[in-house]
């Protein structure tokens, strides 16, 4: 089969060469960015001209759905398979190359911003053999003072531990009876920290994860474009799991039991899903701007609860910012606020909507380790 414009996407050896061929494809079509956007819309595709211009300026692989929309807008649809096959091959090459790097092969690592934060909070405490000197790097790059570990060191540590134990016993004895509730009433240490505290329900295990709607288990929650009233925005949508990475998804559990849903993208860095309040995209989940994870923002915090009657890996996401019972679900049409729930259509948007009992599977997600 002849490739549109005489171009051979299968010959691209790098993402940069592949994007270069896409630029030539666009030039060969003779269409402007606006005309391509209009052509795509006539075929039911979303191809925002600003997004396309940005993608063609870079050398990173664009999303598969954008490639398909561009090729269809430029010419015959039968060329789409060749372009997508070439993109898939290059994406696999990138994943294999990344897996060979030691720092990228450990799936249990948190996003880079979290690793730096953990390093600040909990520096290492390795111990050298007795009688050996221990030196550390100071924050400014210099050496800290040298400490000599002697046989007396364990005795000093034991004495300090004994002091701490005595202080804890004294504090418990002096507490009023109504505040000594941690063990006797089963509330646990979290409840004993504050009289007003309430037990936090168990949630999913934090870490790198895949989020799959129960109603369409072959699709995963990832980024995509929604179009409302002529405006386009990158939000959370469902797409085939084979096309859902990047970004990678990381669930971060906060001390109050709420979760941040973090996305880590090789081009944009880390970001947090944020429930939009007001405007044409009201209720949708936006990762922009990347790196804007505001720790105290309720718009970025979610209660993740077991789905009623579901399996152990079935969960509901409830935005913490809303007083009324809202649940994250899938809506087929971004432009219809009352549209159907639980769509199995690729590109359907995730949105915070009123929790429902009828057809509740549209608001239930499977959470599994990546």
PDB file of N, CA and C in Angstrom, residues 230-304:
ATOM      1  N   UNK A 230     -16.141  24.718  21.572  1.00  0.00           N
ATOM      2  CA  UNK A 230     -15.021  25.198  20.769  1.00  0.00           C
ATOM      3  C   UNK A 230     -13.705  25.292  21.506  1.00  0.00           C
ATOM      4  N   UNK A 231     -13.721  25.131  22.836  1.00  0.00           N
ATOM      5  CA  UNK A 231     -12.482  25.157  23.620  1.00  0.00           C
ATOM      6  C   UNK A 231     -11.994  23.725  23.859  1.00  0.00           C
ATOM      7  N   UNK A 232     -10.673  23.579  23.947  1.00  0.00           N
ATOM      8  CA  UNK A 232     -10.073  22.270  24.168  1.00  0.00           C
ATOM      9  C   UNK A 232      -9.201  22.317  25.411  1.00  0.00           C
ATOM     10  N   UNK A 233      -9.280  21.263  26.230  1.00  0.00           N
ATOM     11  CA  UNK A 233      -8.475  21.199  27.452  1.00  0.00           C
ATOM     12  C   UNK A 233      -8.027  19.756  27.667  1.00  0.00           C
ATOM     13  N   UNK A 234      -6.809  19.602  28.189  1.00  0.00           N
ATOM     14  CA  UNK A 234      -6.315  18.282  28.548  1.00  0.00           C
ATOM     15  C   UNK A 234      -6.862  17.886  29.909  1.00  0.00           C
ATOM     16  N   UNK A 235      -7.578  16.776  29.951  1.00  0.00           N
ATOM     17  CA  UNK A 235      -8.214  16.292  31.185  1.00  0.00           C
ATOM     18  C   UNK A 235      -8.017  14.784  31.271  1.00  0.00           C
ATOM     19  N   UNK A 236      -8.533  14.197  32.352  1.00  0.00           N
ATOM     20  CA  UNK A 236      -8.484  12.743  32.507  1.00  0.00           C
ATOM     21  C   UNK A 236      -9.564  12.099  31.648  1.00  0.00           C
ATOM     22  N   UNK A 237      -9.176  11.122  30.835  1.00  0.00           N
ATOM     23  CA  UNK A 237     -10.102  10.375  29.984  1.00  0.00           C
ATOM     24  C   UNK A 237      -9.741   8.896  30.098  1.00  0.00           C
ATOM     25  N   UNK A 238     -10.548   8.051  29.489  1.00  0.00           N
ATOM     26  CA  UNK A 238     -10.215   6.630  29.408  1.00  0.00           C
ATOM     27  C   UNK A 238      -9.754   6.305  27.993  1.00  0.00           C
ATOM     28  N   UNK A 239      -8.657   5.584  27.903  1.00  0.00           N
ATOM     29  CA  UNK A 239      -8.122   5.148  26.613  1.00  0.00           C
ATOM     30  C   UNK A 239      -7.583   3.726  26.763  1.00  0.00           C
ATOM     31  N   UNK A 240      -7.348   3.018  25.653  1.00  0.00           N
ATOM     32  CA  UNK A 240      -6.801   1.662  25.765  1.00  0.00           C
ATOM     33  C   UNK A 240      -5.552   1.648  26.633  1.00  0.00           C
ATOM     34  N   UNK A 241      -5.456   0.661  27.519  1.00  0.00           N
ATOM     35  CA  UNK A 241      -4.344   0.615  28.464  1.00  0.00           C
ATOM     36  C   UNK A 241      -2.992   0.563  27.763  1.00  0.00           C
ATOM     37  N   UNK A 242      -2.955   0.019  26.547  1.00  0.00           N
ATOM     38  CA  UNK A 242      -1.694  -0.038  25.806  1.00  0.00           C
ATOM     39  C   UNK A 242      -1.231   1.348  25.380  1.00  0.00           C
ATOM     40  N   UNK A 243      -2.138   2.331  25.398  1.00  0.00           N
ATOM     41  CA  UNK A 243      -1.783   3.696  24.996  1.00  0.00           C
ATOM     42  C   UNK A 243      -1.815   4.666  26.173  1.00  0.00           C
ATOM     43  N   UNK A 244      -1.968   4.133  27.386  1.00  0.00           N
ATOM     44  CA  UNK A 244      -2.222   5.008  28.535  1.00  0.00           C
ATOM     45  C   UNK A 244      -0.961   5.507  29.233  1.00  0.00           C
ATOM     46  N   UNK A 245       0.210   5.003  28.847  1.00  0.00           N
ATOM     47  CA  UNK A 245       1.458   5.433  29.486  1.00  0.00           C
ATOM     48  C   UNK A 245       2.386   5.971  28.415  1.00  0.00           C
ATOM     49  N   UNK A 246       2.988   7.169  28.580  1.00  0.00           N
ATOM     50  CA  UNK A 246       2.817   8.057  29.734  1.00  0.00           C
ATOM     51  C   UNK A 246       1.498   8.828  29.669  1.00  0.00           C
ATOM     52  N   UNK A 247       1.102   9.442  30.797  1.00  0.00           N
ATOM     53  CA  UNK A 247       1.804   9.520  32.077  1.00  0.00           C
ATOM     54  C   UNK A 247       1.589   8.265  32.922  1.00  0.00           C
ATOM     55  N   UNK A 248       2.495   8.052  33.892  1.00  0.00           N
ATOM     56  CA  UNK A 248       2.310   6.999  34.888  1.00  0.00           C
ATOM     57  C   UNK A 248       1.492   7.562  36.045  1.00  0.00           C
ATOM     58  N   UNK A 249       0.742   6.673  36.698  1.00  0.00           N
ATOM     59  CA  UNK A 249      -0.147   7.090  37.789  1.00  0.00           C
ATOM     60  C   UNK A 249       0.409   6.621  39.126  1.00  0.00           C
ATOM     61  N   UNK A 250       0.425   7.536  40.097  1.00  0.00           N
ATOM     62  CA  UNK A 250       0.933   7.216  41.436  1.00  0.00           C
ATOM     63  C   UNK A 250      -0.090   7.658  42.474  1.00  0.00           C
ATOM     64  N   UNK A 251      -0.527   6.730  43.321  1.00  0.00           N
ATOM     65  CA  UNK A 251      -1.454   7.057  44.403  1.00  0.00           C
ATOM     66  C   UNK A 251      -0.653   7.383  45.656  1.00  0.00           C
ATOM     67  N   UNK A 252      -0.835   8.589  46.174  1.00  0.00           N
ATOM     68  CA  UNK A 252      -0.131   9.010  47.385  1.00  0.00           C
ATOM     69  C   UNK A 252      -1.134   9.202  48.504  1.00  0.00           C
ATOM     70  N   UNK A 253      -0.986   8.407  49.562  1.00  0.00           N
ATOM     71  CA  UNK A 253      -1.901   8.485  50.699  1.00  0.00           C
ATOM     72  C   UNK A 253      -1.382   9.526  51.686  1.00  0.00           C
ATOM     73  N   UNK A 254      -2.237  10.472  52.068  1.00  0.00           N
ATOM     74  CA  UNK A 254      -1.886  11.507  53.020  1.00  0.00           C
ATOM     75  C   UNK A 254      -2.152  11.023  54.451  1.00  0.00           C
ATOM     76  N   UNK A 255      -1.685  11.789  55.435  1.00  0.00           N
ATOM     77  CA  UNK A 255      -1.810  11.375  56.829  1.00  0.00           C
ATOM     78  C   UNK A 255      -3.262  11.290  57.291  1.00  0.00           C
ATOM     79  N   UNK A 256      -4.167  12.033  56.634  1.00  0.00           N
ATOM     80  CA  UNK A 256      -5.580  11.995  57.026  1.00  0.00           C
ATOM     81  C   UNK A 256      -6.365  10.925  56.280  1.00  0.00           C
ATOM     82  N   UNK A 257      -5.678  10.074  55.526  1.00  0.00           N
ATOM     83  CA  UNK A 257      -6.343   8.992  54.819  1.00  0.00           C
ATOM     84  C   UNK A 257      -6.811   9.366  53.422  1.00  0.00           C
ATOM     85  N   UNK A 258      -6.745  10.660  53.047  1.00  0.00           N
ATOM     86  CA  UNK A 258      -7.108  11.062  51.694  1.00  0.00           C
ATOM     87  C   UNK A 258      -5.938  10.799  50.745  1.00  0.00           C
ATOM     88  N   UNK A 259      -6.243  10.799  49.453  1.00  0.00           N
ATOM     89  CA  UNK A 259      -5.235  10.466  48.450  1.00  0.00           C
ATOM     90  C   UNK A 259      -5.032  11.615  47.472  1.00  0.00           C
ATOM     91  N   UNK A 260      -3.786  11.739  46.979  1.00  0.00           N
ATOM     92  CA  UNK A 260      -3.473  12.524  45.794  1.00  0.00           C
ATOM     93  C   UNK A 260      -3.289  11.540  44.646  1.00  0.00           C
ATOM     94  N   UNK A 261      -3.850  11.867  43.481  1.00  0.00           N
ATOM     95  CA  UNK A 261      -3.649  11.047  42.287  1.00  0.00           C
ATOM     96  C   UNK A 261      -2.625  11.777  41.433  1.00  0.00           C
ATOM     97  N   UNK A 262      -1.392  11.306  41.472  1.00  0.00           N
ATOM     98  CA  UNK A 262      -0.297  11.995  40.789  1.00  0.00           C
ATOM     99  C   UNK A 262      -0.022  11.347  39.436  1.00  0.00           C
ATOM    100  N   UNK A 263       0.262  12.198  38.470  1.00  0.00           N
ATOM    101  CA  UNK A 263       0.702  11.723  37.160  1.00  0.00           C
ATOM    102  C   UNK A 263       2.126  12.180  36.940  1.00  0.00           C
ATOM    103  N   UNK A 264       2.959  11.299  36.418  1.00  0.00           N
ATOM    104  CA  UNK A 264       4.352  11.625  36.128  1.00  0.00           C
ATOM    105  C   UNK A 264       4.573  11.465  34.635  1.00  0.00           C
ATOM    106  N   UNK A 265       4.935  12.559  33.980  1.00  0.00           N
ATOM    107  CA  UNK A 265       5.068  12.582  32.519  1.00  0.00           C
ATOM    108  C   UNK A 265       6.510  12.923  32.155  1.00  0.00           C
ATOM    109  N   UNK A 266       7.121  12.202  31.201  1.00  0.00           N
ATOM    110  CA  UNK A 266       8.525  12.475  30.858  1.00  0.00           C
ATOM    111  C   UNK A 266       8.751  13.871  30.314  1.00  0.00           C
ATOM    112  N   UNK A 267       7.739  14.480  29.721  1.00  0.00           N
ATOM    113  CA  UNK A 267       7.895  15.824  29.163  1.00  0.00           C
ATOM    114  C   UNK A 267       7.468  16.914  30.132  1.00  0.00           C
ATOM    115  N   UNK A 268       6.400  16.665  30.893  1.00  0.00           N
ATOM    116  CA  UNK A 268       5.820  17.715  31.738  1.00  0.00           C
ATOM    117  C   UNK A 268       6.183  17.577  33.208  1.00  0.00           C
ATOM    118  N   UNK A 269       6.689  16.408  33.624  1.00  0.00           N
ATOM    119  CA  UNK A 269       7.012  16.207  35.030  1.00  0.00           C
ATOM    120  C   UNK A 269       5.793  15.774  35.815  1.00  0.00           C
ATOM    121  N   UNK A 270       5.847  15.894  37.164  1.00  0.00           N
ATOM    122  CA  UNK A 270       4.734  15.444  38.001  1.00  0.00           C
ATOM    123  C   UNK A 270       3.608  16.462  38.068  1.00  0.00           C
ATOM    124  N   UNK A 271       2.395  15.970  38.201  1.00  0.00           N
ATOM    125  CA  UNK A 271       1.225  16.818  38.378  1.00  0.00           C
ATOM    126  C   UNK A 271       0.163  16.065  39.158  1.00  0.00           C
ATOM    127  N   UNK A 272      -0.822  16.778  39.683  1.00  0.00           N
ATOM    128  CA  UNK A 272      -1.897  16.166  40.466  1.00  0.00           C
ATOM    129  C   UNK A 272      -3.240  16.404  39.787  1.00  0.00           C
ATOM    130  N   UNK A 273      -4.079  15.371  39.727  1.00  0.00           N
ATOM    131  CA  UNK A 273      -5.414  15.551  39.174  1.00  0.00           C
ATOM    132  C   UNK A 273      -6.195  16.508  40.063  1.00  0.00           C
ATOM    133  N   UNK A 274      -6.801  17.502  39.428  1.00  0.00           N
ATOM    134  CA  UNK A 274      -7.513  18.560  40.140  1.00  0.00           C
ATOM    135  C   UNK A 274      -8.937  18.660  39.597  1.00  0.00           C
ATOM    136  N   UNK A 275      -9.934  18.631  40.477  1.00  0.00           N
ATOM    137  CA  UNK A 275     -11.326  18.748  40.050  1.00  0.00           C
ATOM    138  C   UNK A 275     -11.607  20.207  39.707  1.00  0.00           C
ATOM    139  N   UNK A 276     -12.009  20.461  38.467  1.00  0.00           N
ATOM    140  CA  UNK A 276     -12.276  21.825  38.015  1.00  0.00           C
ATOM    141  C   UNK A 276     -13.622  22.302  38.562  1.00  0.00           C
ATOM    142  N   UNK A 277     -13.629  23.527  39.015  1.00  0.00           N
ATOM    143  CA  UNK A 277     -14.828  24.096  39.623  1.00  0.00           C
ATOM    144  C   UNK A 277     -15.296  25.277  38.770  1.00  0.00           C
ATOM    145  N   UNK A 278     -16.414  25.101  38.087  1.00  0.00           N
ATOM    146  CA  UNK A 278     -16.961  26.164  37.251  1.00  0.00           C
ATOM    147  C   UNK A 278     -16.433  26.115  35.832  1.00  0.00           C
ATOM    148  N   UNK A 279     -17.074  26.890  34.951  1.00  0.00           N
ATOM    149  CA  UNK A 279     -16.661  26.951  33.558  1.00  0.00           C
ATOM    150  C   UNK A 279     -17.183  25.782  32.745  1.00  0.00           C
ATOM    151  N   UNK A 280     -16.871  25.757  31.452  1.00  0.00           N
ATOM    152  CA  UNK A 280     -17.410  24.707  30.571  1.00  0.00           C
ATOM    153  C   UNK A 280     -16.884  23.309  30.897  1.00  0.00           C
ATOM    154  N   UNK A 281     -15.755  23.225  31.607  1.00  0.00           N
ATOM    155  CA  UNK A 281     -15.178  21.921  31.935  1.00  0.00           C
ATOM    156  C   UNK A 281     -15.424  21.560  33.400  1.00  0.00           C
ATOM    157  N   UNK A 282     -16.458  22.129  33.980  1.00  0.00           N
ATOM    158  CA  UNK A 282     -16.767  21.920  35.393  1.00  0.00           C
ATOM    159  C   UNK A 282     -16.857  20.429  35.744  1.00  0.00           C
ATOM    160  N   UNK A 283     -16.187  20.044  36.830  1.00  0.00           N
ATOM    161  CA  UNK A 283     -16.251  18.670  37.313  1.00  0.00           C
ATOM    162  C   UNK A 283     -15.231  17.736  36.692  1.00  0.00           C
ATOM    163  N   UNK A 284     -14.604  18.130  35.576  1.00  0.00           N
ATOM    164  CA  UNK A 284     -13.603  17.264  34.962  1.00  0.00           C
ATOM    165  C   UNK A 284     -12.301  17.333  35.758  1.00  0.00           C
ATOM    166  N   UNK A 285     -11.417  16.373  35.529  1.00  0.00           N
ATOM    167  CA  UNK A 285     -10.179  16.255  36.279  1.00  0.00           C
ATOM    168  C   UNK A 285      -9.019  16.690  35.394  1.00  0.00           C
ATOM    169  N   UNK A 286      -8.344  17.757  35.811  1.00  0.00           N
ATOM    170  CA  UNK A 286      -7.280  18.342  35.001  1.00  0.00           C
ATOM    171  C   UNK A 286      -5.924  18.154  35.672  1.00  0.00           C
ATOM    172  N   UNK A 287      -4.894  17.684  34.919  1.00  0.00           N
ATOM    173  CA  UNK A 287      -3.561  17.575  35.510  1.00  0.00           C
ATOM    174  C   UNK A 287      -2.745  18.842  35.363  1.00  0.00           C
ATOM    175  N   UNK A 288      -3.248  19.833  34.627  1.00  0.00           N
ATOM    176  CA  UNK A 288      -2.511  21.073  34.394  1.00  0.00           C
ATOM    177  C   UNK A 288      -2.759  22.055  35.523  1.00  0.00           C
ATOM    178  N   UNK A 289      -1.855  22.976  35.788  1.00  0.00           N
ATOM    179  CA  UNK A 289      -0.509  22.939  35.209  1.00  0.00           C
ATOM    180  C   UNK A 289       0.329  21.888  35.901  1.00  0.00           C
ATOM    181  N   UNK A 290       1.149  21.205  35.159  1.00  0.00           N
ATOM    182  CA  UNK A 290       2.035  20.207  35.730  1.00  0.00           C
ATOM    183  C   UNK A 290       2.888  20.861  36.811  1.00  0.00           C
ATOM    184  N   UNK A 291       3.288  20.092  37.785  1.00  0.00           N
ATOM    185  CA  UNK A 291       4.106  20.499  38.932  1.00  0.00           C
ATOM    186  C   UNK A 291       3.338  21.402  39.887  1.00  0.00           C
ATOM    187  N   UNK A 292       2.027  21.511  39.727  1.00  0.00           N
ATOM    188  CA  UNK A 292       1.232  22.351  40.633  1.00  0.00           C
ATOM    189  C   UNK A 292       0.461  21.457  41.596  1.00  0.00           C
ATOM    190  N   UNK A 293       1.154  20.684  42.409  1.00  0.00           N
ATOM    191  CA  UNK A 293       0.506  19.860  43.434  1.00  0.00           C
ATOM    192  C   UNK A 293       0.505  20.659  44.728  1.00  0.00           C
ATOM    193  N   UNK A 294      -0.609  21.279  45.010  1.00  0.00           N
ATOM    194  CA  UNK A 294      -0.715  22.103  46.213  1.00  0.00           C
ATOM    195  C   UNK A 294      -1.187  21.210  47.352  1.00  0.00           C
ATOM    196  N   UNK A 295      -0.299  20.934  48.308  1.00  0.00           N
ATOM    197  CA  UNK A 295      -0.566  19.948  49.347  1.00  0.00           C
ATOM    198  C   UNK A 295      -1.870  20.149  50.089  1.00  0.00           C
ATOM    199  N   UNK A 296      -2.277  21.404  50.312  1.00  0.00           N
ATOM    200  CA  UNK A 296      -3.477  21.621  51.105  1.00  0.00           C
ATOM    201  C   UNK A 296      -4.743  21.783  50.300  1.00  0.00           C
ATOM    202  N   UNK A 297      -4.681  21.655  48.977  1.00  0.00           N
ATOM    203  CA  UNK A 297      -5.843  21.899  48.138  1.00  0.00           C
ATOM    204  C   UNK A 297      -6.816  20.726  48.194  1.00  0.00           C
ATOM    205  N   UNK A 298      -8.046  21.011  48.627  1.00  0.00           N
ATOM    206  CA  UNK A 298      -9.056  19.940  48.659  1.00  0.00           C
ATOM    207  C   UNK A 298      -9.476  19.533  47.257  1.00  0.00           C
ATOM    208  N   UNK A 299      -9.258  20.380  46.266  1.00  0.00           N
ATOM    209  CA  UNK A 299      -9.621  20.032  44.889  1.00  0.00           C
ATOM    210  C   UNK A 299      -8.732  18.922  44.342  1.00  0.00           C
ATOM    211  N   UNK A 300      -7.619  18.621  45.024  1.00  0.00           N
ATOM    212  CA  UNK A 300      -6.701  17.588  44.570  1.00  0.00           C
ATOM    213  C   UNK A 300      -6.700  16.370  45.493  1.00  0.00           C
ATOM    214  N   UNK A 301      -7.607  16.325  46.441  1.00  0.00           N
ATOM    215  CA  UNK A 301      -7.623  15.235  47.413  1.00  0.00           C
ATOM    216  C   UNK A 301      -8.902  14.415  47.252  1.00  0.00           C
ATOM    217  N   UNK A 302      -8.761  13.091  47.374  1.00  0.00           N
ATOM    218  CA  UNK A 302      -9.874  12.182  47.117  1.00  0.00           C
ATOM    219  C   UNK A 302      -9.989  11.157  48.246  1.00  0.00           C
ATOM    220  N   UNK A 303     -11.243  10.855  48.582  1.00  0.00           N
ATOM    221  CA  UNK A 303     -11.514   9.684  49.403  1.00  0.00           C
ATOM    222  C   UNK A 303     -11.635   8.489  48.458  1.00  0.00           C
ATOM    223  N   UNK A 304     -10.890   7.451  48.713  1.00  0.00           N
ATOM    224  CA  UNK A 304     -10.982   6.235  47.890  1.00  0.00           C
ATOM    225  C   UNK A 304     -11.588   5.148  48.767  1.00  0.00           C
TER     226      UNK A 304
END
